[in-house]
Short mmCIF file of C-alpha atoms in Angstrom, two decimals:
data_model
loop_
_atom_site.label_atom_id
_atom_site.label_comp_id
_atom_site.label_asym_id
_atom_site.label_seq_id
_atom_site.Cartn_x
_atom_site.Cartn_y
_atom_site.Cartn_z
CA GLN O 906 -9.83 -0.88 37.00
CA LEU O 907 -6.23 -1.95 36.80
CA THR O 908 -6.48 -2.78 33.11
CA MET O 909 -7.70 0.79 32.34
CA SER O 910 -4.88 2.33 34.40
CA LEU O 911 -2.30 0.17 32.84
CA ASN O 912 -3.56 0.89 29.29
CA SER O 913 -3.49 4.63 29.93
CA SER O 914 -0.10 4.42 31.62
CA THR O 915 1.36 2.41 28.75
CA LEU O 916 0.09 4.94 26.34
CA PHE O 917 1.70 7.76 28.24
CA ASN O 918 4.89 5.82 28.56
CA GLU O 919 4.88 5.41 24.79
CA GLU O 920 4.29 9.11 24.41
CA ASN O 921 7.04 10.06 26.75
CA SER O 922 9.55 7.84 24.89
CA GLN O 923 9.08 10.23 21.87
CA GLY O 924 10.73 13.03 23.79
CA PRO O 925 9.71 16.36 25.33
CA LYS O 926 9.32 18.05 21.90
CA ARG O 927 6.38 15.86 20.98
CA ASN O 928 4.90 16.18 24.39
CA THR O 929 5.00 19.99 24.19
CA GLU O 930 3.50 20.02 20.64
CA CYS O 931 0.70 17.71 21.72
CA LEU O 932 -0.11 19.74 24.83
CA ALA O 933 0.00 22.95 22.90
CA SER O 934 -2.41 21.51 20.37
CA LEU O 935 -4.76 20.49 23.09
CA GLU O 936 -4.65 23.86 24.69
CA LEU O 937 -5.47 25.60 21.39
CA GLN O 938 -8.65 23.63 20.86
CA THR O 939 -11.78 25.67 21.39
CA PRO O 940 -14.80 24.40 23.41
CA SER O 941 -16.46 23.44 20.13
CA SER O 942 -13.62 20.90 19.60
CA PHE O 943 -15.02 19.02 22.58
CA GLN O 944 -18.58 18.69 21.38
CA ASP O 945 -18.20 14.98 21.22
CA ASN O 946 -17.31 14.88 24.97
CA PRO O 947 -20.29 15.63 27.25
CA LEU O 948 -18.05 14.96 30.25
CA GLN O 949 -16.56 18.42 29.74
CA GLN O 950 -19.60 20.07 31.42
CA LEU O 951 -19.54 18.02 34.62
CA GLN O 952 -19.28 19.75 37.93
CA LEU O 953 -16.44 17.65 39.48
CA ALA O 954 -14.32 17.81 42.58
CA SER O 955 -10.61 18.61 42.03
CA GLN O 956 -8.82 15.84 40.18
CA GLU O 957 -5.39 17.01 41.18
CA VAL O 958 -5.04 13.96 43.36
CA PHE O 959 -4.94 11.81 40.28
CA GLU O 960 -2.15 13.89 38.74
CA LYS O 961 -0.02 13.49 41.76
CA ALA O 962 -0.77 9.76 41.98
CA LYS O 963 0.05 9.29 38.27
CA LYS O 964 3.50 10.85 38.86
CA SER O 965 4.24 8.57 41.76
CA GLY O 966 3.04 5.45 40.01
CA ARG O 967 1.34 2.46 41.38
CA SER O 968 0.67 2.24 45.09
CA LYS O 969 -0.47 -0.34 47.78
CA CYS O 970 -4.04 -1.02 48.64
CA PRO O 971 -4.36 -0.27 52.38
CA ARG O 972 -6.40 -3.47 52.88
CA CYS O 973 -4.89 -6.23 50.72
CA SER O 974 -1.54 -4.65 49.98
CA SER O 975 -1.93 -5.34 46.28
CA SER O 976 -0.20 -2.87 43.84
CA ARG O 977 -2.82 -0.79 42.13
CA MET O 978 -3.24 2.53 40.30
CA PHE O 979 -5.66 5.04 41.94
CA TYR O 980 -7.89 2.42 43.69
CA CYS O 981 -8.16 -1.25 44.49
CA TYR O 982 -10.87 -2.84 42.37
CA THR O 983 -11.22 -5.81 44.75
CA CYS O 984 -11.42 -3.96 48.04
CA PHE O 985 -13.21 -0.91 46.71
CA VAL O 986 -10.94 1.57 48.38
CA PRO O 987 -8.38 4.16 47.11
CA VAL O 988 -4.76 3.19 47.20
CA GLU O 989 -2.33 4.79 49.65
CA ALA O 990 -1.22 7.44 47.15
CA VAL O 991 -4.83 8.67 46.82
CA PRO O 992 -6.01 10.01 50.25
CA THR O 993 -9.64 9.19 50.98
CA LYS O 994 -10.29 12.82 51.92
CA ASP O 995 -9.55 13.78 48.39
CA ILE O 996 -12.25 11.45 46.99
CA PRO O 997 -15.71 13.00 46.86
CA THR O 998 -18.74 11.26 48.47
CA VAL O 999 -22.01 11.25 46.68
CA LYS O 1000 -25.31 10.76 48.46
CA LEU O 1001 -27.93 8.96 46.34
CA PRO O 1002 -31.70 9.29 46.54
CA LEU O 1003 -32.16 5.49 46.50
CA LYS O 1004 -30.23 2.32 47.06
CA ILE O 1005 -28.35 0.58 44.21
CA ASP O 1006 -27.45 -3.08 43.80
CA ILE O 1007 -24.94 -4.00 41.17
CA ILE O 1008 -24.97 -7.64 40.03
CA LYS O 1009 -21.59 -8.48 38.54
CA HIS O 1010 -21.13 -11.45 36.20
CA PRO O 1011 -18.44 -13.83 37.56
CA ASN O 1012 -16.47 -13.63 34.28
CA GLU O 1013 -16.46 -9.89 34.20
CA THR O 1014 -12.85 -8.80 34.63
CA ASP O 1015 -12.58 -6.76 37.83
CA GLY O 1016 -10.00 -4.35 36.32
CA LYS O 1017 -12.27 -3.54 33.42
CA SER O 1018 -15.41 -2.87 35.30
CA THR O 1019 -16.65 0.57 36.12
CA ALA O 1020 -19.05 -0.62 38.74
CA VAL O 1021 -16.45 -0.14 41.42
CA HIS O 1022 -16.51 3.56 40.79
CA ALA O 1023 -20.10 3.69 42.21
CA LYS O 1024 -19.00 1.81 45.29
CA LEU O 1025 -15.99 4.12 45.87
CA LEU O 1026 -18.00 7.31 45.45
CA ALA O 1027 -21.32 6.28 47.07
CA PRO O 1028 -20.25 3.65 49.56
CA GLU O 1029 -23.35 4.00 51.79
CA ASP O 1030 -25.82 3.47 48.97
CA VAL O 1031 -24.16 0.98 46.62
CA THR O 1032 -23.78 -2.82 47.05
CA ILE O 1033 -21.97 -5.05 44.63
CA TYR O 1034 -22.92 -8.72 44.32
CA LYS O 1035 -21.05 -11.31 42.33
CA TYR O 1036 -23.55 -13.57 40.53
CA PRO O 1037 -25.03 -16.05 41.48
CA CYS O 1038 -24.90 -14.73 45.08
CA ILE O 1039 -27.69 -12.20 44.78
CA PRO O 1040 -30.63 -11.29 47.05
CA GLU O 1041 -34.24 -12.38 46.74
CA TYR O 1042 -36.15 -9.44 45.23
CA LYS O 1043 -39.63 -10.90 44.73
CA GLU O 1044 -41.14 -9.78 47.99
CA LYS O 1045 -40.40 -6.16 47.30
CA ARG O 1046 -40.74 -5.90 43.60
CA HIS O 1047 -43.29 -3.12 44.00
CA GLU O 1048 -40.41 -0.83 45.10
CA ILE O 1049 -37.57 -2.13 43.01
CA ALA O 1050 -36.68 -1.71 39.30
CA LEU O 1051 -34.07 -3.15 36.96
CA ILE O 1052 -32.09 -1.31 34.37
CA PHE O 1053 -32.26 -3.41 31.23
CA PRO O 1054 -33.26 -2.75 27.60
CA GLY O 1055 -35.80 -5.53 27.30
CA PRO O 1056 -38.78 -5.56 24.92
CA ASN O 1057 -41.13 -4.48 27.76
CA SER O 1058 -38.91 -1.85 29.31
CA VAL O 1059 -40.37 1.53 30.13
CA SER O 1060 -38.82 4.98 30.40
CA VAL O 1061 -37.80 6.62 33.64
CA LYS O 1062 -40.69 9.02 33.68
CA ASP O 1063 -43.14 6.07 33.78
CA ILE O 1064 -41.63 4.38 36.83
CA ALA O 1065 -44.15 5.81 39.38
CA PHE O 1066 -47.16 4.80 37.31
CA HIS O 1067 -46.00 1.21 36.75
CA LEU O 1068 -44.95 0.66 40.35
CA GLN O 1069 -48.36 1.87 41.41
CA LYS O 1070 -49.85 -0.87 39.26
CA TYR O 1071 -47.64 -3.41 41.07
CA ALA O 1072 -48.85 -2.17 44.40
CA GLU O 1073 -52.53 -2.30 43.39
CA LYS O 1074 -52.26 -5.75 42.01
CA GLY O 1075 -50.26 -7.13 44.86
CA VAL O 1076 -46.66 -8.14 44.86
CA HIS O 1077 -47.48 -11.85 44.83
CA ASP O 1078 -49.82 -11.72 41.93
CA SER O 1079 -47.44 -13.10 39.29
CA ASP O 1080 -50.25 -13.93 36.89
CA ASP O 1081 -50.89 -10.16 36.45
CA ASP O 1082 -47.21 -9.31 36.26
CA CYS O 1083 -47.48 -6.06 34.23
CA SER O 1084 -43.82 -6.31 33.30
CA ARG O 1085 -44.58 -9.08 30.89
CA GLU O 1086 -47.12 -7.08 28.98
CA PRO O 1087 -46.64 -4.10 26.59
CA PHE O 1088 -47.14 -0.74 28.16
CA ARG O 1089 -50.40 0.07 26.46
CA LYS O 1090 -51.99 -3.22 27.47
CA GLN O 1091 -50.95 -3.21 31.08
CA ALA O 1092 -51.92 0.43 31.52
CA LYS O 1093 -55.49 -0.04 30.12
CA ILE O 1094 -56.09 3.69 30.20
CA GLU O 1095 -59.60 4.61 28.95
CA PRO O 1096 -59.87 8.02 27.35
CA LYS O 1097 -61.85 9.36 30.26
CA GLU O 1098 -59.27 8.06 32.65
CA GLU O 1099 -56.14 9.53 31.01
CA LYS O 1100 -56.22 12.57 33.24
CA ASN O 1101 -55.79 10.21 36.26
CA LEU O 1102 -52.23 9.28 35.22
CA ASP O 1103 -50.74 12.55 36.48
CA GLU O 1104 -52.84 12.32 39.63
CA CYS O 1105 -51.46 8.76 40.19
CA ILE O 1106 -47.87 9.98 39.88
CA SER O 1107 -48.62 13.03 41.94
CA SER O 1108 -50.07 10.78 44.65
CA ASN O 1109 -46.93 8.72 44.57
CA GLN O 1110 -44.82 11.85 45.02
CA SER O 1111 -46.82 12.99 48.03
CA GLU O 1112 -46.23 9.67 49.73
CA GLY O 1113 -42.52 9.70 48.85
CA THR O 1114 -41.48 7.99 45.67
CA ARG O 1115 -42.19 4.23 45.94
CA LEU O 1116 -38.99 3.27 44.23
CA LYS O 1117 -36.45 2.44 46.77
CA LYS O 1118 -33.84 0.41 44.94
CA ILE O 1119 -32.55 0.10 41.43
CA ILE O 1120 -30.54 -2.88 40.06
CA PHE O 1121 -27.84 -2.74 37.42
CA ILE O 1122 -26.14 -5.76 35.75
CA ASP O 1123 -22.42 -5.41 35.35
CA SER O 1124 -21.28 -7.60 32.44
CA THR O 1125 -20.65 -7.64 28.69
CA TRP O 1126 -23.87 -7.64 26.73
CA ASN O 1127 -23.15 -11.23 25.61
CA GLN O 1128 -23.07 -12.31 29.31
CA THR O 1129 -26.32 -10.71 30.45
CA ASN O 1130 -28.65 -13.48 29.39
CA LYS O 1131 -27.62 -15.82 32.23
CA ILE O 1132 -28.32 -13.12 34.80
CA ILE O 1133 -31.41 -11.51 33.32
CA THR O 1134 -33.15 -14.94 33.08
CA ASP O 1135 -32.52 -15.78 36.77
CA GLU O 1136 -35.85 -16.46 38.49
CA ARG O 1137 -34.92 -14.05 41.29
CA LEU O 1138 -35.10 -11.16 38.80
CA GLN O 1139 -38.33 -12.20 37.09
CA GLY O 1140 -41.31 -9.86 37.50
CA LEU O 1141 -39.22 -6.76 38.19
CA LEU O 1142 -40.01 -3.57 36.38
CA GLN O 1143 -37.51 -3.01 33.64
CA ILE O 1144 -36.17 0.47 32.80
CA GLU O 1145 -34.41 1.46 29.60
CA LEU O 1146 -32.16 4.47 29.09
CA LYS O 1147 -32.62 5.31 25.41
CA THR O 1148 -31.29 8.81 24.90
CA ARG O 1149 -27.74 8.77 26.15
CA LYS O 1150 -24.63 7.86 24.24
CA THR O 1151 -21.63 6.14 25.77
CA CYS O 1152 -18.20 7.70 26.17
CA PHE O 1153 -16.69 4.41 27.32
CA TRP O 1154 -13.31 3.61 25.76
CA ARG O 1155 -14.16 -0.12 25.86
CA HIS O 1156 -17.36 0.08 23.90
CA GLN O 1157 -18.29 -3.28 22.52
CA LYS O 1158 -18.24 -3.64 18.76
CA GLY O 1159 -21.48 -4.18 17.02
CA LYS O 1160 -23.55 -2.64 19.90
CA PRO O 1161 -25.40 0.61 19.76
CA ASP O 1162 -23.78 3.63 21.25
CA THR O 1163 -26.74 3.86 23.66
CA TYR O 1164 -25.36 0.82 25.47
CA LEU O 1165 -23.66 2.44 28.40
CA SER O 1166 -20.86 1.35 30.80
CA THR O 1167 -22.18 0.63 34.27
CA ILE O 1168 -21.13 3.87 35.90
CA GLU O 1169 -22.59 5.87 33.01
CA ALA O 1170 -25.92 4.03 33.30
CA ILE O 1171 -26.06 4.75 37.01
CA TYR O 1172 -25.25 8.38 36.55
CA TYR O 1173 -27.64 9.02 33.65
CA PHE O 1174 -30.46 7.09 35.43
CA LEU O 1175 -30.09 9.25 38.53
CA VAL O 1176 -30.07 12.47 36.50
CA ASP O 1177 -33.32 11.45 34.75
CA TYR O 1178 -34.77 10.15 38.01
CA HIS O 1179 -33.99 13.48 39.77
CA GLN O 1180 -35.74 15.46 37.10
CA GLU O 1181 -38.60 13.10 36.05
CA ILE O 1182 -39.54 11.52 39.31
CA LEU O 1183 -38.29 13.87 42.08
CA LYS O 1184 -39.30 16.78 39.87
CA GLU O 1185 -36.38 18.82 40.93
CA ASN O 1186 -33.90 20.85 38.92
CA TYR O 1187 -30.66 19.11 38.35
CA LYS O 1188 -27.62 21.05 39.53
CA GLY O 1189 -24.84 18.58 39.32
CA GLN O 1190 -25.67 16.65 42.47
CA TYR O 1191 -24.49 13.25 41.00
CA ASP O 1192 -21.73 14.50 38.68
CA ASN O 1193 -18.99 13.16 40.94
CA LEU O 1194 -20.19 9.64 40.19
CA LEU O 1195 -18.06 10.15 37.05
CA PHE O 1196 -15.06 11.42 39.02
CA PHE O 1197 -12.92 8.47 38.09
CA PHE O 1198 -14.47 7.82 34.72
CA SER O 1199 -13.95 11.36 33.38
CA PHE O 1200 -10.37 11.48 34.47
CA MET O 1201 -9.62 8.09 32.76
CA TYR O 1202 -11.58 9.16 29.66
CA THR O 1203 -9.44 12.27 29.29
CA LEU O 1204 -6.26 10.43 30.18
CA ILE O 1205 -6.76 7.75 27.51
CA LYS O 1206 -8.16 10.14 24.89
CA ASN O 1207 -5.16 12.50 25.17
CA ALA O 1208 -2.72 9.63 25.18
CA LYS O 1209 -4.16 8.31 21.92
CA CYS O 1210 -4.13 11.78 20.51
CA CYS O 1211 -0.51 12.19 21.35
CA ALA O 1212 0.26 8.73 20.00
CA GLY O 1213 -1.25 9.70 16.62
CA LYS O 1214 -4.20 7.27 17.03
CA GLU O 1215 -6.86 9.96 16.71
#
């Protein structure tokens, strides 16, 4: 995310040019704020690894990517590795409960995308594809879901039930593709059968959750249509995250605040998945997925504050 780093660095450079007095006043103001002052920042509650490595890297400035030798800030967004000034040992590794595929639009600017954060922090479980070079998913659509707020999207808690319907009908039975019908119609739950829904989900849990992979689209919302209509993604169960609000500093004008950046969507999905599907208490297991995001958020927010923009 070179652009993000440059923007934040530029803001800090502008702030520094005002002299140490203004810096001191701004920092003092920030320190005097009570926790209630940060109610609009849910990132405050995250259980994160130490971000001291970023402070050190910020002071030393841009550094080389160990693979391509490009000059970057914090990490290389093309090689998906930290720069030389950010030791790998200081970057946390997050283990995910399932695999994640990120499909990146070819026109999405590398330096603006947060998708790379997921690859940096969960390298064993995350794969990034640049559209149109994506896998064929049809053969395994009974164990794959797509995060997308479509008209037939379902909530995270309903994943197990809907994937069970896929398995029962057969993965090749496109005529009965339940993702193309509203929830009530495809479920066809008779009053006397309603009690079987929990049994169905419970059965799925005893076998191990059927969902094995989740797909995210990394693009602006105006670019998603080309990807979401690709025949290779048709028939996949679509999941919508409706209750979270974005903290992304590049939020697109005219779009609801529930439209999340890629790394936010991944994080919030996993938190809901952990609680709703795995039925386990969430204790911050995936918080470090926002390791880079939270630092940049604070960096940019504070810089704007000091520059008098907020």
